[in-house]
């Protein structure tokens, strides 16, 4: 691929062409796709992990130590996400799903904005912040409350509830991960949108797609550690680039 010499217009034309011919597409998204909706990313200048320590808010140990602090963080995010709207990048993926015969959206985001936009075949590898899980009976329920309170409890057994998201040090759901890996291995085209590509095992997915012979394009504000192994990186905002690729 003529990575270095291509102009933005040529990159856009090539990716659009590939998407037009694609039979099986996988899209991998990260926090960057929701940035233009007004949800802060985790890393970067104003990222969440620049202001707070992940070890205080997003580990099982943090929750055991101080569940009220962890719930305050998730209540803050629930409130913020409930106020924002999906953006043109989320919407372009809804259109793409309608056009492509076989489409899988793998997201690391827990904000639920892909569902709200109308995407259907979504694998949420890091969970969903609108679901809660009981730490006693393991029951998982949807709860769209903007404020879950300081120490929410399970209606069935009275156990302490936690957000149904994957925290640092926890394993991903094995079934979801193997579905995502299988989709990556067997797709012919992959888009990698708005992820720093440093959180594993998800960061392996673009390499799996490349190994399987897929064309893999990245859309990001900057190059990432996965960029060198991909066919091209379109530098720019997802909300501006995606509508050009999927009119
Ligand atoms: P990060 O915050 O690590 O990275 C966001 C990426 O989006 C960066 O590469 C930015 O350059 C890019 N970006 C920012 N704004 C953008 C825009 N408008 N358009 C396109 N790209 C943009 O987010 P993730 O890679 O999703 O995990 O983080 C991975 C995981 O680390 C998260 O799922 C979360 C986090 O800690 C857990 O909580 C387990």
PDB file of C-alpha atoms and ligand atoms in Angstrom:
ATOM      1  CA  UNK A   1       0.000   0.000   0.000  1.00  0.00           C
ATOM      2  CA  UNK A   2       1.273   3.524  -0.817  1.00  0.00           C
ATOM      3  CA  UNK A   3       1.052   4.650   2.751  1.00  0.00           C
ATOM      4  CA  UNK A   4       3.468   7.550   2.778  1.00  0.00           C
ATOM      5  CA  UNK A   5       2.628   9.201  -0.515  1.00  0.00           C
ATOM      6  CA  UNK A   6      -1.163   9.183  -0.369  1.00  0.00           C
ATOM      7  CA  UNK A   7      -3.080  12.409   0.153  1.00  0.00           C
ATOM      8  CA  UNK A   8      -6.101  12.508   2.469  1.00  0.00           C
ATOM      9  CA  UNK A   9      -8.380  12.521  -0.604  1.00  0.00           C
ATOM     10  CA  UNK A  10      -6.673   9.433  -2.011  1.00  0.00           C
ATOM     11  CA  UNK A  11      -6.927   7.673   1.342  1.00  0.00           C
ATOM     12  CA  UNK A  12     -10.619   8.472   1.587  1.00  0.00           C
ATOM     13  CA  UNK A  13     -11.222   7.287  -1.989  1.00  0.00           C
ATOM     14  CA  UNK A  14      -9.387   4.011  -1.357  1.00  0.00           C
ATOM     15  CA  UNK A  15     -11.186   3.195   1.893  1.00  0.00           C
ATOM     16  CA  UNK A  16     -14.540   4.101   0.363  1.00  0.00           C
ATOM     17  CA  UNK A  17     -13.807   1.816  -2.576  1.00  0.00           C
ATOM     18  CA  UNK A  18     -12.797  -1.052  -0.265  1.00  0.00           C
ATOM     19  CA  UNK A  19     -15.932  -0.616   1.836  1.00  0.00           C
ATOM     20  CA  UNK A  20     -18.011  -0.627  -1.358  1.00  0.00           C
ATOM     21  CA  UNK A  21     -16.597  -4.050  -2.333  1.00  0.00           C
ATOM     22  CA  UNK A  22     -16.465  -5.520   1.178  1.00  0.00           C
ATOM     23  CA  UNK A  23     -18.385  -8.663   2.110  1.00  0.00           C
ATOM     24  CA  UNK A  24     -17.357  -8.880   5.739  1.00  0.00           C
ATOM     25  CA  UNK A  25     -16.477  -5.788   7.732  1.00  0.00           C
ATOM     26  CA  UNK A  26     -15.337  -5.421  11.323  1.00  0.00           C
ATOM     27  CA  UNK A  27     -15.174  -2.002  12.937  1.00  0.00           C
ATOM     28  CA  UNK A  28     -13.242  -1.569  16.167  1.00  0.00           C
ATOM     29  CA  UNK A  29     -14.031   1.570  18.133  1.00  0.00           C
ATOM     30  CA  UNK A  30     -12.592   3.268  21.202  1.00  0.00           C
ATOM     31  CA  UNK A  31     -13.228   6.373  23.262  1.00  0.00           C
ATOM     32  CA  UNK A  32     -12.198   8.674  20.367  1.00  0.00           C
ATOM     33  CA  UNK A  33     -15.434   7.966  18.484  1.00  0.00           C
ATOM     34  CA  UNK A  34     -17.457   9.464  21.339  1.00  0.00           C
ATOM     35  CA  UNK A  35     -15.125  12.434  21.896  1.00  0.00           C
ATOM     36  CA  UNK A  36     -17.052  14.712  19.533  1.00  0.00           C
ATOM     37  CA  UNK A  37     -20.228  13.865  21.439  1.00  0.00           C
ATOM     38  CA  UNK A  38     -18.572  15.487  24.453  1.00  0.00           C
ATOM     39  CA  UNK A  39     -17.404  12.389  26.350  1.00  0.00           C
ATOM     40  CA  UNK A  40     -13.783  12.699  27.456  1.00  0.00           C
ATOM     41  CA  UNK A  41     -11.351  10.024  26.269  1.00  0.00           C
ATOM     42  CA  UNK A  42      -9.190   8.147  28.778  1.00  0.00           C
ATOM     43  CA  UNK A  43      -5.771   9.204  27.531  1.00  0.00           C
ATOM     44  CA  UNK A  44      -4.425  12.367  25.928  1.00  0.00           C
ATOM     45  CA  UNK A  45      -4.288  16.004  27.032  1.00  0.00           C
ATOM     46  CA  UNK A  46      -7.647  16.201  28.818  1.00  0.00           C
ATOM     47  CA  UNK A  47      -8.188  12.449  29.227  1.00  0.00           C
ATOM     48  CA  UNK A  48      -9.876  10.956  32.303  1.00  0.00           C
ATOM     49  CA  UNK A  49      -6.688   9.143  33.362  1.00  0.00           C
ATOM     50  CA  UNK A  50      -4.813  12.489  33.286  1.00  0.00           C
ATOM     51  CA  UNK A  51      -7.089  13.772  36.066  1.00  0.00           C
ATOM     52  CA  UNK A  52      -7.856  10.605  38.029  1.00  0.00           C
ATOM     53  CA  UNK A  53      -5.970   7.430  38.789  1.00  0.00           C
ATOM     54  CA  UNK A  54      -7.414   4.299  37.204  1.00  0.00           C
ATOM     55  CA  UNK A  55      -6.318   2.410  40.336  1.00  0.00           C
ATOM     56  CA  UNK A  56      -8.698   4.571  42.441  1.00  0.00           C
ATOM     57  CA  UNK A  57     -11.717   4.179  40.162  1.00  0.00           C
ATOM     58  CA  UNK A  58     -11.509   1.272  37.769  1.00  0.00           C
ATOM     59  CA  UNK A  59     -10.161  -1.794  39.545  1.00  0.00           C
ATOM     60  CA  UNK A  60     -11.900  -4.452  41.683  1.00  0.00           C
ATOM     61  CA  UNK A  61      -9.626  -3.431  44.576  1.00  0.00           C
ATOM     62  CA  UNK A  62     -10.769   0.195  44.308  1.00  0.00           C
ATOM     63  CA  UNK A  63     -14.399  -0.949  44.474  1.00  0.00           C
ATOM     64  CA  UNK A  64     -13.753  -3.123  47.502  1.00  0.00           C
ATOM     65  CA  UNK A  65     -11.916  -0.269  49.232  1.00  0.00           C
ATOM     66  CA  UNK A  66     -14.332   2.530  48.434  1.00  0.00           C
ATOM     67  CA  UNK A  67     -17.502   1.585  46.513  1.00  0.00           C
ATOM     68  CA  UNK A  68     -19.003   5.053  47.091  1.00  0.00           C
ATOM     69  CA  UNK A  69     -16.095   6.749  45.308  1.00  0.00           C
ATOM     70  CA  UNK A  70     -16.309   4.320  42.393  1.00  0.00           C
ATOM     71  CA  UNK A  71     -20.099   4.814  42.167  1.00  0.00           C
ATOM     72  CA  UNK A  72     -19.607   8.605  42.271  1.00  0.00           C
ATOM     73  CA  UNK A  73     -17.346   8.249  39.210  1.00  0.00           C
ATOM     74  CA  UNK A  74     -19.889   6.075  37.357  1.00  0.00           C
ATOM     75  CA  UNK A  75     -22.820   8.284  38.362  1.00  0.00           C
ATOM     76  CA  UNK A  76     -20.895  11.259  36.974  1.00  0.00           C
ATOM     77  CA  UNK A  77     -20.346   9.400  33.701  1.00  0.00           C
ATOM     78  CA  UNK A  78     -23.991   8.233  33.566  1.00  0.00           C
ATOM     79  CA  UNK A  79     -25.173  11.791  33.990  1.00  0.00           C
ATOM     80  CA  UNK A  80     -22.787  13.108  31.324  1.00  0.00           C
ATOM     81  CA  UNK A  81     -23.621  10.373  28.815  1.00  0.00           C
ATOM     82  CA  UNK A  82     -27.358  10.786  29.371  1.00  0.00           C
ATOM     83  CA  UNK A  83     -27.023  14.416  28.249  1.00  0.00           C
ATOM     84  CA  UNK A  84     -24.980  13.917  25.061  1.00  0.00           C
ATOM     85  CA  UNK A  85     -25.971  12.779  21.586  1.00  0.00           C
ATOM     86  CA  UNK A  86     -24.414  10.287  19.220  1.00  0.00           C
ATOM     87  CA  UNK A  87     -22.378  12.000  16.490  1.00  0.00           C
ATOM     88  CA  UNK A  88     -21.945  11.592  12.687  1.00  0.00           C
ATOM     89  CA  UNK A  89     -19.312   8.863  13.181  1.00  0.00           C
ATOM     90  CA  UNK A  90     -21.754   6.690  15.161  1.00  0.00           C
ATOM     91  CA  UNK A  91     -24.400   7.394  12.523  1.00  0.00           C
ATOM     92  CA  UNK A  92     -22.093   6.488   9.616  1.00  0.00           C
ATOM     93  CA  UNK A  93     -21.587   3.053  11.198  1.00  0.00           C
ATOM     94  CA  UNK A  94     -25.351   2.514  11.310  1.00  0.00           C
ATOM     95  CA  UNK A  95     -25.473   3.187   7.562  1.00  0.00           C
ATOM     96  CA  UNK A  96     -22.462   0.954   6.921  1.00  0.00           C
ATOM     97  CA  UNK A  97     -24.141  -1.946   8.754  1.00  0.00           C
ATOM     98  CA  UNK A  98     -27.120  -1.647   6.389  1.00  0.00           C
ATOM     99  CA  UNK A  99     -24.909  -1.745   3.274  1.00  0.00           C
ATOM    100  CA  UNK A 100     -22.416  -4.498   4.131  1.00  0.00           C
ATOM    101  CA  UNK A 101     -23.567  -8.157   3.959  1.00  0.00           C
ATOM    102  CA  UNK A 102     -21.724  -9.162   7.151  1.00  0.00           C
ATOM    103  CA  UNK A 103     -20.969  -6.457   9.712  1.00  0.00           C
ATOM    104  CA  UNK A 104     -19.622  -6.614  13.261  1.00  0.00           C
ATOM    105  CA  UNK A 105     -18.963  -3.657  15.502  1.00  0.00           C
ATOM    106  CA  UNK A 106     -16.502  -4.366  18.299  1.00  0.00           C
ATOM    107  CA  UNK A 107     -16.414  -1.550  20.815  1.00  0.00           C
ATOM    108  CA  UNK A 108     -14.341  -0.888  23.900  1.00  0.00           C
ATOM    109  CA  UNK A 109     -16.768   1.854  24.847  1.00  0.00           C
ATOM    110  CA  UNK A 110     -19.230   1.340  27.672  1.00  0.00           C
ATOM    111  CA  UNK A 111     -21.325   4.440  26.903  1.00  0.00           C
ATOM    112  CA  UNK A 112     -24.026   2.714  24.834  1.00  0.00           C
ATOM    113  CA  UNK A 113     -23.919   5.403  22.129  1.00  0.00           C
ATOM    114  CA  UNK A 114     -23.611   2.872  19.288  1.00  0.00           C
ATOM    115  CA  UNK A 115     -26.909   1.271  20.373  1.00  0.00           C
ATOM    116  CA  UNK A 116     -28.539   4.657  20.791  1.00  0.00           C
ATOM    117  CA  UNK A 117     -27.484   5.565  17.227  1.00  0.00           C
ATOM    118  CA  UNK A 118     -29.040   2.329  15.921  1.00  0.00           C
ATOM    119  CA  UNK A 119     -26.149  -0.100  15.389  1.00  0.00           C
ATOM    120  CA  UNK A 120     -27.272  -3.696  15.876  1.00  0.00           C
ATOM    121  CA  UNK A 121     -24.501  -6.285  15.739  1.00  0.00           C
ATOM    122  CA  UNK A 122     -22.315  -4.927  18.533  1.00  0.00           C
ATOM    123  CA  UNK A 123     -19.807  -6.764  20.707  1.00  0.00           C
ATOM    124  CA  UNK A 124     -19.148  -4.695  23.825  1.00  0.00           C
ATOM    125  CA  UNK A 125     -15.872  -6.191  24.962  1.00  0.00           C
ATOM    126  CA  UNK A 126     -15.492  -3.914  28.005  1.00  0.00           C
ATOM    127  CA  UNK A 127     -19.125  -4.096  29.130  1.00  0.00           C
ATOM    128  CA  UNK A 128     -21.791  -1.415  29.348  1.00  0.00           C
ATOM    129  CA  UNK A 129     -22.148   1.226  32.013  1.00  0.00           C
ATOM    130  CA  UNK A 130     -25.957   1.084  31.842  1.00  0.00           C
ATOM    131  CA  UNK A 131     -25.874  -2.495  33.119  1.00  0.00           C
ATOM    132  CA  UNK A 132     -25.247  -3.421  36.742  1.00  0.00           C
ATOM    133  CA  UNK A 133     -24.167  -6.699  38.264  1.00  0.00           C
ATOM    134  CA  UNK A 134     -24.837  -7.985  41.766  1.00  0.00           C
ATOM    135  CA  UNK A 135     -21.603  -8.910  43.539  1.00  0.00           C
ATOM    136  CA  UNK A 136     -23.524 -11.604  45.501  1.00  0.00           C
ATOM    137  CA  UNK A 137     -25.936 -13.354  43.122  1.00  0.00           C
ATOM    138  CA  UNK A 138     -24.177 -12.234  39.886  1.00  0.00           C
ATOM    139  CA  UNK A 139     -27.515 -11.185  38.364  1.00  0.00           C
ATOM    140  CA  UNK A 140     -27.061  -8.626  35.571  1.00  0.00           C
ATOM    141  CA  UNK A 141     -29.741  -6.019  34.889  1.00  0.00           C
ATOM    142  CA  UNK A 142     -30.149  -2.907  32.763  1.00  0.00           C
ATOM    143  CA  UNK A 143     -30.638   0.236  34.818  1.00  0.00           C
ATOM    144  CA  UNK A 144     -30.874   3.536  32.990  1.00  0.00           C
ATOM    145  CA  UNK A 145     -31.018   5.643  36.186  1.00  0.00           C
ATOM    146  CA  UNK A 146     -28.843   8.700  35.808  1.00  0.00           C
ATOM    147  CA  UNK A 147     -27.955   8.536  39.494  1.00  0.00           C
ATOM    148  CA  UNK A 148     -27.644   5.082  41.039  1.00  0.00           C
ATOM    149  CA  UNK A 149     -27.036   6.542  44.495  1.00  0.00           C
ATOM    150  CA  UNK A 150     -24.045   6.077  46.752  1.00  0.00           C
ATOM    151  CA  UNK A 151     -24.296   2.319  47.347  1.00  0.00           C
ATOM    152  CA  UNK A 152     -26.910   0.644  45.157  1.00  0.00           C
ATOM    153  CA  UNK A 153     -28.186  -2.814  46.178  1.00  0.00           C
ATOM    154  CA  UNK A 154     -29.628  -5.768  44.303  1.00  0.00           C
ATOM    155  CA  UNK A 155     -33.452  -5.941  44.363  1.00  0.00           C
ATOM    156  CA  UNK A 156     -33.342  -9.746  44.461  1.00  0.00           C
ATOM    157  CA  UNK A 157     -30.813 -10.552  47.152  1.00  0.00           C
ATOM    158  CA  UNK A 158     -29.752  -7.201  48.646  1.00  0.00           C
ATOM    159  CA  UNK A 159     -26.113  -7.671  47.550  1.00  0.00           C
ATOM    160  CA  UNK A 160     -23.941  -4.733  46.536  1.00  0.00           C
ATOM    161  CA  UNK A 161     -24.285  -3.740  42.878  1.00  0.00           C
ATOM    162  CA  UNK A 162     -21.341  -2.850  40.641  1.00  0.00           C
ATOM    163  CA  UNK A 163     -21.229  -1.447  37.112  1.00  0.00           C
ATOM    164  CA  UNK A 164     -21.124  -4.295  34.562  1.00  0.00           C
ATOM    165  CA  UNK A 165     -17.878  -3.098  33.001  1.00  0.00           C
ATOM    166  CA  UNK A 166     -14.444  -4.664  32.762  1.00  0.00           C
ATOM    167  CA  UNK A 167     -11.988  -3.080  35.169  1.00  0.00           C
ATOM    168  CA  UNK A 168      -8.206  -3.163  35.028  1.00  0.00           C
ATOM    169  CA  UNK A 169      -6.956  -6.515  36.255  1.00  0.00           C
ATOM    170  CA  UNK A 170     -10.187  -8.298  35.255  1.00  0.00           C
ATOM    171  CA  UNK A 171     -10.627 -10.694  32.364  1.00  0.00           C
ATOM    172  CA  UNK A 172     -12.839  -9.967  29.407  1.00  0.00           C
ATOM    173  CA  UNK A 173     -15.836 -12.219  28.832  1.00  0.00           C
ATOM    174  CA  UNK A 174     -14.257 -15.181  27.035  1.00  0.00           C
ATOM    175  CA  UNK A 175     -17.200 -15.763  24.705  1.00  0.00           C
ATOM    176  CA  UNK A 176     -17.356 -12.127  23.600  1.00  0.00           C
ATOM    177  CA  UNK A 177     -13.605 -12.011  23.072  1.00  0.00           C
ATOM    178  CA  UNK A 178     -13.579 -15.164  20.941  1.00  0.00           C
ATOM    179  CA  UNK A 179     -16.465 -13.818  18.854  1.00  0.00           C
ATOM    180  CA  UNK A 180     -14.500 -10.588  18.308  1.00  0.00           C
ATOM    181  CA  UNK A 181     -11.318 -12.507  17.457  1.00  0.00           C
ATOM    182  CA  UNK A 182     -13.122 -14.787  15.032  1.00  0.00           C
ATOM    183  CA  UNK A 183     -14.739 -11.792  13.326  1.00  0.00           C
ATOM    184  CA  UNK A 184     -11.344 -10.049  13.058  1.00  0.00           C
ATOM    185  CA  UNK A 185      -9.604 -13.145  11.701  1.00  0.00           C
ATOM    186  CA  UNK A 186     -12.197 -13.707   8.979  1.00  0.00           C
ATOM    187  CA  UNK A 187     -13.144 -10.188   7.840  1.00  0.00           C
ATOM    188  CA  UNK A 188     -11.987  -8.722   4.537  1.00  0.00           C
ATOM    189  CA  UNK A 189     -12.030  -5.103   5.726  1.00  0.00           C
ATOM    190  CA  UNK A 190     -11.483  -3.547   9.139  1.00  0.00           C
ATOM    191  CA  UNK A 191     -11.790   0.027  10.370  1.00  0.00           C
ATOM    192  CA  UNK A 192     -10.062   0.956  13.616  1.00  0.00           C
ATOM    193  CA  UNK A 193     -11.584   4.170  14.931  1.00  0.00           C
ATOM    194  CA  UNK A 194     -10.534   6.356  17.863  1.00  0.00           C
ATOM    195  CA  UNK A 195      -8.594   3.916  19.994  1.00  0.00           C
ATOM    196  CA  UNK A 196      -5.111   4.388  21.411  1.00  0.00           C
ATOM    197  CA  UNK A 197      -4.447   0.713  20.668  1.00  0.00           C
ATOM    198  CA  UNK A 198      -2.605   0.060  23.895  1.00  0.00           C
ATOM    199  CA  UNK A 199      -5.144  -1.878  25.939  1.00  0.00           C
ATOM    200  CA  UNK A 200      -4.898  -5.625  25.378  1.00  0.00           C
ATOM    201  CA  UNK A 201      -6.267  -8.068  24.373  1.00  0.00           C
ATOM    202  CA  UNK A 202      -8.423  -5.815  22.160  1.00  0.00           C
ATOM    203  CA  UNK A 203      -5.356  -4.101  20.687  1.00  0.00           C
ATOM    204  CA  UNK A 204      -4.471  -7.456  19.041  1.00  0.00           C
ATOM    205  CA  UNK A 205      -7.589  -7.419  16.848  1.00  0.00           C
ATOM    206  CA  UNK A 206      -6.176  -5.239  14.016  1.00  0.00           C
ATOM    207  CA  UNK A 207      -3.124  -7.538  13.759  1.00  0.00           C
ATOM    208  CA  UNK A 208      -5.416 -10.583  13.648  1.00  0.00           C
ATOM    209  CA  UNK A 209      -7.318  -8.995  10.766  1.00  0.00           C
ATOM    210  CA  UNK A 210      -4.071  -8.208   8.921  1.00  0.00           C
ATOM    211  CA  UNK A 211      -2.829 -11.772   9.447  1.00  0.00           C
ATOM    212  CA  UNK A 212      -6.096 -13.019   7.969  1.00  0.00           C
ATOM    213  CA  UNK A 213      -5.465 -10.927   4.836  1.00  0.00           C
ATOM    214  CA  UNK A 214      -7.877  -8.059   5.523  1.00  0.00           C
ATOM    215  CA  UNK A 215      -7.448  -4.448   4.434  1.00  0.00           C
ATOM    216  CA  UNK A 216      -7.210  -2.467   7.683  1.00  0.00           C
ATOM    217  CA  UNK A 217      -7.624   1.299   7.867  1.00  0.00           C
ATOM    218  CA  UNK A 218      -7.352   3.445  10.966  1.00  0.00           C
ATOM    219  CA  UNK A 219      -9.123   6.740  11.659  1.00  0.00           C
ATOM    220  CA  UNK A 220      -7.555   8.689  14.490  1.00  0.00           C
ATOM    221  CA  UNK A 221      -6.345  12.159  15.388  1.00  0.00           C
ATOM    222  CA  UNK A 222      -2.820  10.762  15.620  1.00  0.00           C
ATOM    223  CA  UNK A 223      -0.740   7.721  14.783  1.00  0.00           C
ATOM    224  CA  UNK A 224      -0.940   4.933  17.367  1.00  0.00           C
ATOM    225  CA  UNK A 225       1.240   1.927  18.237  1.00  0.00           C
ATOM    226  CA  UNK A 226      -0.881  -0.210  15.874  1.00  0.00           C
ATOM    227  CA  UNK A 227      -0.535   2.202  12.903  1.00  0.00           C
ATOM    228  CA  UNK A 228       2.712   0.769  11.469  1.00  0.00           C
ATOM    229  CA  UNK A 229       1.116  -2.631  10.897  1.00  0.00           C
ATOM    230  CA  UNK A 230      -1.974  -1.290   9.101  1.00  0.00           C
ATOM    231  CA  UNK A 231      -2.648  -0.348   5.487  1.00  0.00           C
ATOM    232  CA  UNK A 232      -3.271   3.300   6.215  1.00  0.00           C
ATOM    233  CA  UNK A 233      -4.141   5.845   8.892  1.00  0.00           C
ATOM    234  CA  UNK A 234      -6.441   8.708   8.037  1.00  0.00           C
ATOM    235  CA  UNK A 235      -5.573  11.497  10.447  1.00  0.00           C
ATOM    236  CA  UNK A 236      -8.607  13.489  11.534  1.00  0.00           C
ATOM    237  CA  UNK A 237     -11.740  13.526  13.636  1.00  0.00           C
ATOM    238  CA  UNK A 238     -13.946  10.460  13.335  1.00  0.00           C
ATOM    239  CA  UNK A 239     -17.058  12.662  13.083  1.00  0.00           C
ATOM    240  CA  UNK A 240     -15.600  14.398  10.031  1.00  0.00           C
ATOM    241  CA  UNK A 241     -13.913  11.457   8.302  1.00  0.00           C
ATOM    242  CA  UNK A 242     -16.576   8.756   8.720  1.00  0.00           C
ATOM    243  CA  UNK A 243     -19.321  10.592   6.759  1.00  0.00           C
ATOM    244  CA  UNK A 244     -16.825  10.881   3.871  1.00  0.00           C
ATOM    245  CA  UNK A 245     -16.258   7.115   3.880  1.00  0.00           C
ATOM    246  CA  UNK A 246     -19.918   6.179   4.262  1.00  0.00           C
ATOM    247  CA  UNK A 247     -22.075   8.845   2.625  1.00  0.00           C
TER     248      UNK A 247
HETATM  249  P1  LIG B   1      -8.093   6.197  24.775  1.00  0.00           P
HETATM  250  O1  LIG B   1      -8.550   7.347  25.572  1.00  0.00           O
HETATM  251  O2  LIG B   1      -6.934   5.418  25.270  1.00  0.00           O
HETATM  252  O3  LIG B   1      -7.728   6.675  23.310  1.00  0.00           O
HETATM  253  C1  LIG B   1      -8.577   7.484  22.566  1.00  0.00           C
HETATM  254  C2  LIG B   1      -8.028   7.550  21.149  1.00  0.00           C
HETATM  255  O4  LIG B   1      -8.931   8.311  20.382  1.00  0.00           O
HETATM  256  C3  LIG B   1      -6.664   8.249  21.027  1.00  0.00           C
HETATM  257  O5  LIG B   1      -5.838   7.495  20.170  1.00  0.00           O
HETATM  258  C4  LIG B   1      -7.001   9.609  20.393  1.00  0.00           C
HETATM  259  O6  LIG B   1      -5.966  10.078  19.527  1.00  0.00           O
HETATM  260  C5  LIG B   1      -8.237   9.253  19.597  1.00  0.00           C
HETATM  261  N1  LIG B   1      -9.187  10.382  19.379  1.00  0.00           N
HETATM  262  C6  LIG B   1      -9.530  11.384  20.215  1.00  0.00           C
HETATM  263  N2  LIG B   1     -10.479  12.153  19.678  1.00  0.00           N
HETATM  264  C7  LIG B   1     -10.771  11.628  18.466  1.00  0.00           C
HETATM  265  C8  LIG B   1     -11.676  11.965  17.422  1.00  0.00           C
HETATM  266  N3  LIG B   1     -12.516  13.010  17.513  1.00  0.00           N
HETATM  267  N4  LIG B   1     -11.688  11.196  16.310  1.00  0.00           N
HETATM  268  C9  LIG B   1     -10.859  10.124  16.186  1.00  0.00           C
HETATM  269  N5  LIG B   1      -9.976   9.766  17.144  1.00  0.00           N
HETATM  270  C10 LIG B   1      -9.934  10.489  18.264  1.00  0.00           C
HETATM  271  O7  LIG B   1      -9.382   5.260  24.553  1.00  0.00           O
HETATM  272  P2  LIG B   1      -9.453   3.709  24.207  1.00  0.00           P
HETATM  273  O8  LIG B   1      -8.426   3.318  23.228  1.00  0.00           O
HETATM  274  O9  LIG B   1     -10.860   3.414  23.897  1.00  0.00           O
HETATM  275  O10 LIG B   1     -10.768   0.384  29.378  1.00  0.00           O
HETATM  276  O11 LIG B   1      -9.090   3.079  25.609  1.00  0.00           O
HETATM  277  C11 LIG B   1      -9.073   1.694  25.716  1.00  0.00           C
HETATM  278  C12 LIG B   1      -9.529   1.299  27.094  1.00  0.00           C
HETATM  279  O12 LIG B   1      -8.730   1.946  28.079  1.00  0.00           O
HETATM  280  C13 LIG B   1     -10.943   1.742  27.457  1.00  0.00           C
HETATM  281  O13 LIG B   1     -11.926   0.860  26.988  1.00  0.00           O
HETATM  282  C14 LIG B   1     -10.901   1.751  28.931  1.00  0.00           C
HETATM  283  C15 LIG B   1      -9.625   2.528  29.079  1.00  0.00           C
HETATM  284  O14 LIG B   1      -9.024   2.575  30.291  1.00  0.00           O
HETATM  285  C16 LIG B   1     -11.278   0.003  30.526  1.00  0.00           C
HETATM  286  O15 LIG B   1     -11.899   0.744  31.259  1.00  0.00           O
HETATM  287  C17 LIG B   1     -11.033  -1.456  30.812  1.00  0.00           C
END
